[in-house]
Amino acid sequence: MSEAHRVVIVGGGFGGLYAAKSLGRAPISLTLIDRRNFHLFQPLLYQVATGGLSPGEIASPLRHVLQKQRNTQVLLGEMVDLDVENRRVILRDGEAPYDDLIVATGATHHYFGNDQWEPLAPGLKTIEDATAIRRRVLLAFERAERETDPEKRHAWLTFVIVGGGPTGVELAGALGEIANDTLRHDFRHINPAEARIILIEGEGRILPPFSPDLSAKAEKQLVSLGVKSLTGARVTNIEEQGVTVKCGGKDEHIPTRTVLWAAGVKASGLGKVLADRAGAQLDRAGRVLVEPDLSVPGHPEIHVIGDLANFAHQGGKPLPGVAPVAMQQGRYVARLIQEKLRGKPVPPFHYFNKGNLATIGRNRAVAEFGKLHLSGFPAWFVWVFVHLMYIVEFENRLLVLVEWVFNYVTRNRGARLITNEKP
Amino acid sequence: MSEAHRVVIVGGGFGGLYAAKSLGRAPISLTLIDRRNFHLFQPLLYQVATGGLSPGEIASPLRHVLQKQRNTQVLLGEMVDLDVENRRVILRDGEAPYDDLIVATGATHHYFGNDQWEPLAPGLKTIEDATAIRRRVLLAFERAERETDPEKRHAWLTFVIVGGGPTGVELAGALGEIANDTLRHDFRHINPAEARIILIEGEGRILPPFSPDLSAKAEKQLVSLGVKSLTGARVTNIEEQGVTVKCGGKDEHIPTRTVLWAAGVKASGLGKVLADRAGAQLDRAGRVLVEPDLSVPGHPEIHVIGDLANFAHQGGKPLPGVAPVAMQQGRYVARLIQEKLRGKPVPPFHYFNKGNLATIGRNRAVAEFGKLHLSGFPAWFVWVFVHLMYIVEFENRLLVLVEWVFNYVTRNRGARLITNEKP
């Protein structure tokens, strides 16, 4: 028996996992490598950060998801280097030979050269980020309850979110719900509804990828949750006691004890490895400039997909770092590899944009499908439906549905635990 | 208006929480102090440790549980000392004056003078313990999958549980299910069913609190899950690469990379504070010897309940450190305080033992209600029913029920995530 064609996928996010699933019946030997043992349904991560869901409800063990694929093995490991000549992925503790390689390691936070802000203003990319943010937010209310100095109390009750894209808007909306609704009767010395939630966005309006009318509607819905947005504003400093913002030419200091970062992302460090070893070109965010077929120029056997890829062959601007792009790219590369084995050519990748969605809170969202613009309950309903459709791919779909219905009916946020802190 | 009678409860476990709930309508001013912001349903903690449930599903925010009690405030804080004369609880960052004090801070692991074993053999008392054990167990299988040396692989696939009481038996049973069932199709280089699970018990049989016939039946059910029990065995050493056990006069070395501790508990350190400040007597496990009304001798205003109390006025032996004892004691002290305010005497505390239950796995358990002894499915059914009845007290009861039914039908353990490790 001849050796099967070896495909290695690095990264089990939307891109990598959809590639793996699409290759499930191919006559190949498939290895999926990830540092974590689970796939994370990142669009719902803000729910974990705000106590609505538990980590287990938005994560699925990769081995379990791919259990039935006879041609597939899952490896818990970290890619640190690449041997292009011998076609080997170098892991921290081993190696994996390939004939085709798919790199899908995504992106991480980016503090625009202010890395000292990272411990002060955590971002939201991992399960650990989410539970850390949850801990911070809940502890801020606890500290406010115990604080007798009105100014200090005010700072504990001020929450600043940097970045008015979908993640920042989701976080701000969820914080608004927590303050106005979830915690309403929980304290005796403070009124959680007095919390100030401030959303800072550098552009002239929040949700810049949406059309202006929807940005305005999103802002209105945020206001109804007590969220104030500060647009055209740039954060110039973050300290433990507050944030300094440049807005309309002048500096403003906002005393706060909780800053959350939803502003910038930078591609995974493996972009650099691909640049060094395979001569890939990177953009300013560290993304790999890929060919129309998502390969690295000069290396048709190396494919880069998802947030790590800069695909600029459609409309000139690179595709956004969202789950649908990664999923479609994963499926495309899976098809490309199979057709290549059959000696058939495949047309360039083409992203089919189904629309833009951002949720703000219970019954609040905005949605844009071409010329169809929705906001409020209809948009929220579409958002829930679309996310359930996608999560149906994974094992815990039913439970998340039940949990959502339950939380919707009871306005419950039962997962608001302060954990992982030495008491 | 005269000042209300001030009752302070330290600890939000079963004892403290049931005391607080029973005092919900009393004409007093009630303060519940805990280091954590949630009540933990400890009997299901082994399910979190073995990936069956998420932390949020067995924990309820204390503020939420007591939200509707107008006379109650919850304080996130840690008691560090006691001012008996001025009746003040000293917190790490403040103080709380009381007229009646209820101390219910429970117990922690005890390594019998071998504290160096703690990092090598984690116990199961907190949410963080549970996710740490989950990480260790899952990583052991991952390491085995990558290991090519048969001896080392064997050590990764060997799991030792020290302590054959209910917690040890539950952990061993759940590990047996994971190896034989949950992970069955997940790996390509190992067969998880080849895992060795060894339960070490110092006494002559497992589950010593039960009658011998049920111990024998529990052992049989464990064997069917691939668990081997080593009774009359004492752990003499724990190292990173293995455990040494003295058994039948001779030493045996078991190569293993995963040791879990379910052997000993020691009362919370606040027993020492009560000894120093209120002249309380402690037993060898650090528990406070209490009066028949659960007060500290000479201090009718200080009440000690739950795992921290040694109540030996019923049958000579101290009552066991289980949830029903703590709950009944919490309710008793709540009644005592209310009757005292009305000038009425209350008879001594009397524990009503409803029976003993221990679960081993799906359809496997033992139960003892006086002369009625059950095992297998009937005992398991009773166990599920009883635990659901108790969990009904808390908000997330419905979801845990749904999750259980779902896991039962699908044999799912979706929460098997490796978290809180720097990848």
PDB file of C-alpha atoms in Angstrom, chain A residues 35-38 54-57 59-61 63-64 66-78 91-95 127-128 131 134 138-139 141-143 145-146 181-189 395-399 402-403 406-407 412-421 423, chain B residues 35-38 54-57 59-61 63-64 66-78 91-95 127-128 131 134 138-139 141-143 145-146 181-189 395-399 402-403 406-407 412-421 423:
ATOM      1  CA  ARG A  35      -2.394  24.074  21.405  1.00  0.00           C
ATOM      2  CA  ARG A  36      -5.777  23.611  23.036  1.00  0.00           C
ATOM      3  CA  ASN A  37      -7.862  20.459  23.171  1.00  0.00           C
ATOM      4  CA  PHE A  38     -11.070  22.207  22.132  1.00  0.00           C
ATOM      5  CA  SER A  54     -20.171  28.602  31.070  1.00  0.00           C
ATOM      6  CA  PRO A  55     -16.953  27.818  29.173  1.00  0.00           C
ATOM      7  CA  GLY A  56     -18.043  24.224  28.551  1.00  0.00           C
ATOM      8  CA  GLU A  57     -21.117  25.447  26.719  1.00  0.00           C
ATOM      9  CA  ALA A  59     -16.300  24.841  23.561  1.00  0.00           C
ATOM     10  CA  SER A  60     -16.198  21.370  22.040  1.00  0.00           C
ATOM     11  CA  PRO A  61     -13.334  18.915  22.472  1.00  0.00           C
ATOM     12  CA  ARG A  63     -11.081  14.921  19.445  1.00  0.00           C
ATOM     13  CA  HIS A  64     -14.779  14.497  19.958  1.00  0.00           C
ATOM     14  CA  LEU A  66     -13.508  14.699  14.678  1.00  0.00           C
ATOM     15  CA  GLN A  67     -13.916  11.331  16.401  1.00  0.00           C
ATOM     16  CA  LYS A  68     -15.692   9.635  13.516  1.00  0.00           C
ATOM     17  CA  GLN A  69     -13.220  10.688  10.802  1.00  0.00           C
ATOM     18  CA  ARG A  70     -11.164   7.546  10.250  1.00  0.00           C
ATOM     19  CA  ASN A  71      -8.501   9.432   8.287  1.00  0.00           C
ATOM     20  CA  THR A  72      -7.940  12.033  11.012  1.00  0.00           C
ATOM     21  CA  GLN A  73      -5.772  12.296  14.085  1.00  0.00           C
ATOM     22  CA  VAL A  74      -5.740  15.192  16.536  1.00  0.00           C
ATOM     23  CA  LEU A  75      -2.463  16.301  18.114  1.00  0.00           C
ATOM     24  CA  LEU A  76      -2.212  18.540  21.163  1.00  0.00           C
ATOM     25  CA  GLY A  77       0.869  20.548  20.290  1.00  0.00           C
ATOM     26  CA  GLU A  78       2.308  23.911  19.397  1.00  0.00           C
ATOM     27  CA  LEU A  91       6.384  21.384  17.131  1.00  0.00           C
ATOM     28  CA  ARG A  92       7.652  22.324  20.561  1.00  0.00           C
ATOM     29  CA  ASP A  93       7.977  18.613  21.292  1.00  0.00           C
ATOM     30  CA  GLY A  94       8.056  16.823  17.971  1.00  0.00           C
ATOM     31  CA  GLU A  95       7.338  17.242  14.299  1.00  0.00           C
ATOM     32  CA  ILE A 127     -11.653  31.087  27.628  1.00  0.00           C
ATOM     33  CA  GLU A 128      -9.149  32.354  30.190  1.00  0.00           C
ATOM     34  CA  THR A 131     -13.213  34.250  32.922  1.00  0.00           C
ATOM     35  CA  ARG A 134     -15.872  38.148  34.322  1.00  0.00           C
ATOM     36  CA  LEU A 138     -17.934  41.241  39.178  1.00  0.00           C
ATOM     37  CA  LEU A 139     -15.178  42.250  41.587  1.00  0.00           C
ATOM     38  CA  PHE A 141     -19.234  45.795  41.767  1.00  0.00           C
ATOM     39  CA  GLU A 142     -18.115  44.008  44.964  1.00  0.00           C
ATOM     40  CA  ARG A 143     -15.451  46.651  45.634  1.00  0.00           C
ATOM     41  CA  GLU A 145     -20.341  47.850  47.513  1.00  0.00           C
ATOM     42  CA  ARG A 146     -17.595  47.932  50.172  1.00  0.00           C
ATOM     43  CA  ASP A 181     -31.086  44.088  35.151  1.00  0.00           C
ATOM     44  CA  THR A 182     -29.085  41.121  36.400  1.00  0.00           C
ATOM     45  CA  LEU A 183     -27.616  42.741  39.491  1.00  0.00           C
ATOM     46  CA  ARG A 184     -30.532  45.080  40.188  1.00  0.00           C
ATOM     47  CA  HIS A 185     -31.488  43.589  43.560  1.00  0.00           C
ATOM     48  CA  ASP A 186     -28.157  42.100  44.539  1.00  0.00           C
ATOM     49  CA  PHE A 187     -26.526  44.920  46.478  1.00  0.00           C
ATOM     50  CA  ARG A 188     -27.450  46.953  49.543  1.00  0.00           C
ATOM     51  CA  HIS A 189     -25.118  49.969  49.419  1.00  0.00           C
ATOM     52  CA  GLU A 395     -22.353  18.519  20.055  1.00  0.00           C
ATOM     53  CA  ASN A 396     -23.588  20.944  22.671  1.00  0.00           C
ATOM     54  CA  ARG A 397     -26.021  22.756  20.438  1.00  0.00           C
ATOM     55  CA  LEU A 398     -29.120  21.567  22.261  1.00  0.00           C
ATOM     56  CA  LEU A 399     -27.854  22.659  25.637  1.00  0.00           C
ATOM     57  CA  VAL A 402     -31.958  25.402  26.253  1.00  0.00           C
ATOM     58  CA  GLU A 403     -29.680  27.719  28.197  1.00  0.00           C
ATOM     59  CA  PHE A 406     -33.917  29.708  29.924  1.00  0.00           C
ATOM     60  CA  ASN A 407     -31.830  32.855  30.256  1.00  0.00           C
ATOM     61  CA  ASN A 412     -30.734  34.784  34.297  1.00  0.00           C
ATOM     62  CA  ARG A 413     -26.964  35.045  34.304  1.00  0.00           C
ATOM     63  CA  GLY A 414     -26.198  32.106  36.545  1.00  0.00           C
ATOM     64  CA  ALA A 415     -22.574  31.730  35.528  1.00  0.00           C
ATOM     65  CA  ARG A 416     -21.394  34.905  37.219  1.00  0.00           C
ATOM     66  CA  LEU A 417     -18.700  33.263  39.303  1.00  0.00           C
ATOM     67  CA  ILE A 418     -15.506  34.900  40.431  1.00  0.00           C
ATOM     68  CA  THR A 419     -12.954  32.135  39.911  1.00  0.00           C
ATOM     69  CA  ASN A 420      -9.226  31.536  39.549  1.00  0.00           C
ATOM     70  CA  GLU A 421      -8.228  34.029  42.159  1.00  0.00           C
ATOM     71  CA  PRO A 423      -8.992  34.041  47.881  1.00  0.00           C
TER      72      PRO A 423
ATOM     73  CA  ARG B  35     -14.427  34.660  50.457  1.00  0.00           C
ATOM     74  CA  ARG B  36     -16.149  33.542  47.279  1.00  0.00           C
ATOM     75  CA  ASN B  37     -19.148  35.135  45.604  1.00  0.00           C
ATOM     76  CA  PHE B  38     -20.980  31.834  45.108  1.00  0.00           C
ATOM     77  CA  SER B  54     -19.365  23.173  33.900  1.00  0.00           C
ATOM     78  CA  PRO B  55     -18.531  25.194  37.037  1.00  0.00           C
ATOM     79  CA  GLY B  56     -21.467  27.551  36.459  1.00  0.00           C
ATOM     80  CA  GLU B  57     -23.873  24.638  36.613  1.00  0.00           C
ATOM     81  CA  ALA B  59     -22.484  27.145  41.654  1.00  0.00           C
ATOM     82  CA  SER B  60     -24.980  29.896  42.449  1.00  0.00           C
ATOM     83  CA  PRO B  61     -24.058  33.521  43.163  1.00  0.00           C
ATOM     84  CA  ARG B  63     -26.127  37.545  46.229  1.00  0.00           C
ATOM     85  CA  HIS B  64     -28.623  36.079  43.844  1.00  0.00           C
ATOM     86  CA  LEU B  66     -30.336  35.732  48.989  1.00  0.00           C
ATOM     87  CA  GLN B  67     -31.480  38.620  46.771  1.00  0.00           C
ATOM     88  CA  LYS B  68     -35.052  38.684  48.051  1.00  0.00           C
ATOM     89  CA  GLN B  69     -34.195  38.686  51.759  1.00  0.00           C
ATOM     90  CA  ARG B  70     -34.684  42.308  52.774  1.00  0.00           C
ATOM     91  CA  ASN B  71     -32.873  41.810  56.101  1.00  0.00           C
ATOM     92  CA  THR B  72     -29.765  40.318  54.495  1.00  0.00           C
ATOM     93  CA  GLN B  73     -26.570  41.695  53.045  1.00  0.00           C
ATOM     94  CA  VAL B  74     -23.790  39.654  51.455  1.00  0.00           C
ATOM     95  CA  LEU B  75     -20.183  40.653  51.968  1.00  0.00           C
ATOM     96  CA  LEU B  76     -17.290  39.369  49.870  1.00  0.00           C
ATOM     97  CA  GLY B  77     -14.582  39.166  52.500  1.00  0.00           C
ATOM     98  CA  GLU B  78     -12.302  36.946  54.526  1.00  0.00           C
ATOM     99  CA  LEU B  91     -11.961  40.829  58.121  1.00  0.00           C
ATOM    100  CA  ARG B  92      -8.855  41.220  56.022  1.00  0.00           C
ATOM    101  CA  ASP B  93     -10.172  44.619  54.981  1.00  0.00           C
ATOM    102  CA  GLY B  94     -12.743  45.680  57.532  1.00  0.00           C
ATOM    103  CA  GLU B  95     -14.908  44.391  60.336  1.00  0.00           C
ATOM    104  CA  ILE B 127     -13.981  24.928  41.562  1.00  0.00           C
ATOM    105  CA  GLU B 128     -10.301  25.556  40.889  1.00  0.00           C
ATOM    106  CA  THR B 131     -10.729  22.296  36.794  1.00  0.00           C
ATOM    107  CA  ARG B 134      -9.821  17.865  34.873  1.00  0.00           C
ATOM    108  CA  LEU B 138      -7.149  14.961  30.190  1.00  0.00           C
ATOM    109  CA  LEU B 139      -3.512  15.914  29.729  1.00  0.00           C
ATOM    110  CA  PHE B 141      -4.365  10.876  28.052  1.00  0.00           C
ATOM    111  CA  GLU B 142      -2.904  13.454  25.645  1.00  0.00           C
ATOM    112  CA  ARG B 143       0.640  12.696  26.843  1.00  0.00           C
ATOM    113  CA  GLU B 145      -1.132   9.466  22.942  1.00  0.00           C
ATOM    114  CA  ARG B 146       2.155  11.213  22.100  1.00  0.00           C
ATOM    115  CA  ASP B 181     -16.758   5.111  27.299  1.00  0.00           C
ATOM    116  CA  THR B 182     -16.271   8.851  26.805  1.00  0.00           C
ATOM    117  CA  LEU B 183     -12.834   8.736  25.201  1.00  0.00           C
ATOM    118  CA  ARG B 184     -13.285   5.388  23.497  1.00  0.00           C
ATOM    119  CA  HIS B 185     -12.996   6.661  19.921  1.00  0.00           C
ATOM    120  CA  ASP B 186     -10.981   9.804  20.571  1.00  0.00           C
ATOM    121  CA  PHE B 187      -7.408   8.584  20.206  1.00  0.00           C
ATOM    122  CA  ARG B 188      -5.460   6.872  17.445  1.00  0.00           C
ATOM    123  CA  HIS B 189      -2.356   5.528  19.224  1.00  0.00           C
ATOM    124  CA  GLU B 395     -31.688  28.765  40.517  1.00  0.00           C
ATOM    125  CA  ASN B 396     -29.945  26.507  38.057  1.00  0.00           C
ATOM    126  CA  ARG B 397     -31.850  23.385  38.982  1.00  0.00           C
ATOM    127  CA  LEU B 398     -33.620  23.059  35.650  1.00  0.00           C
ATOM    128  CA  LEU B 399     -30.473  23.322  33.639  1.00  0.00           C
ATOM    129  CA  VAL B 402     -31.568  18.980  31.447  1.00  0.00           C
ATOM    130  CA  GLU B 403     -27.809  18.529  31.338  1.00  0.00           C
ATOM    131  CA  PHE B 406     -28.804  14.929  28.019  1.00  0.00           C
ATOM    132  CA  ASN B 407     -25.567  13.404  29.304  1.00  0.00           C
ATOM    133  CA  ASN B 412     -21.747  12.988  26.736  1.00  0.00           C
ATOM    134  CA  ARG B 413     -19.022  14.728  28.697  1.00  0.00           C
ATOM    135  CA  GLY B 414     -18.876  17.951  26.746  1.00  0.00           C
ATOM    136  CA  ALA B 415     -17.107  19.980  29.403  1.00  0.00           C
ATOM    137  CA  ARG B 416     -13.809  18.178  29.072  1.00  0.00           C
ATOM    138  CA  LEU B 417     -11.726  21.278  28.419  1.00  0.00           C
ATOM    139  CA  ILE B 418      -8.119  21.739  29.366  1.00  0.00           C
ATOM    140  CA  THR B 419      -8.073  25.309  30.682  1.00  0.00           C
ATOM    141  CA  ASN B 420      -6.003  27.675  32.809  1.00  0.00           C
ATOM    142  CA  GLU B 421      -2.712  26.511  31.513  1.00  0.00           C
ATOM    143  CA  PRO B 423      -0.306  27.002  26.302  1.00  0.00           C
TER     144      PRO B 423
END
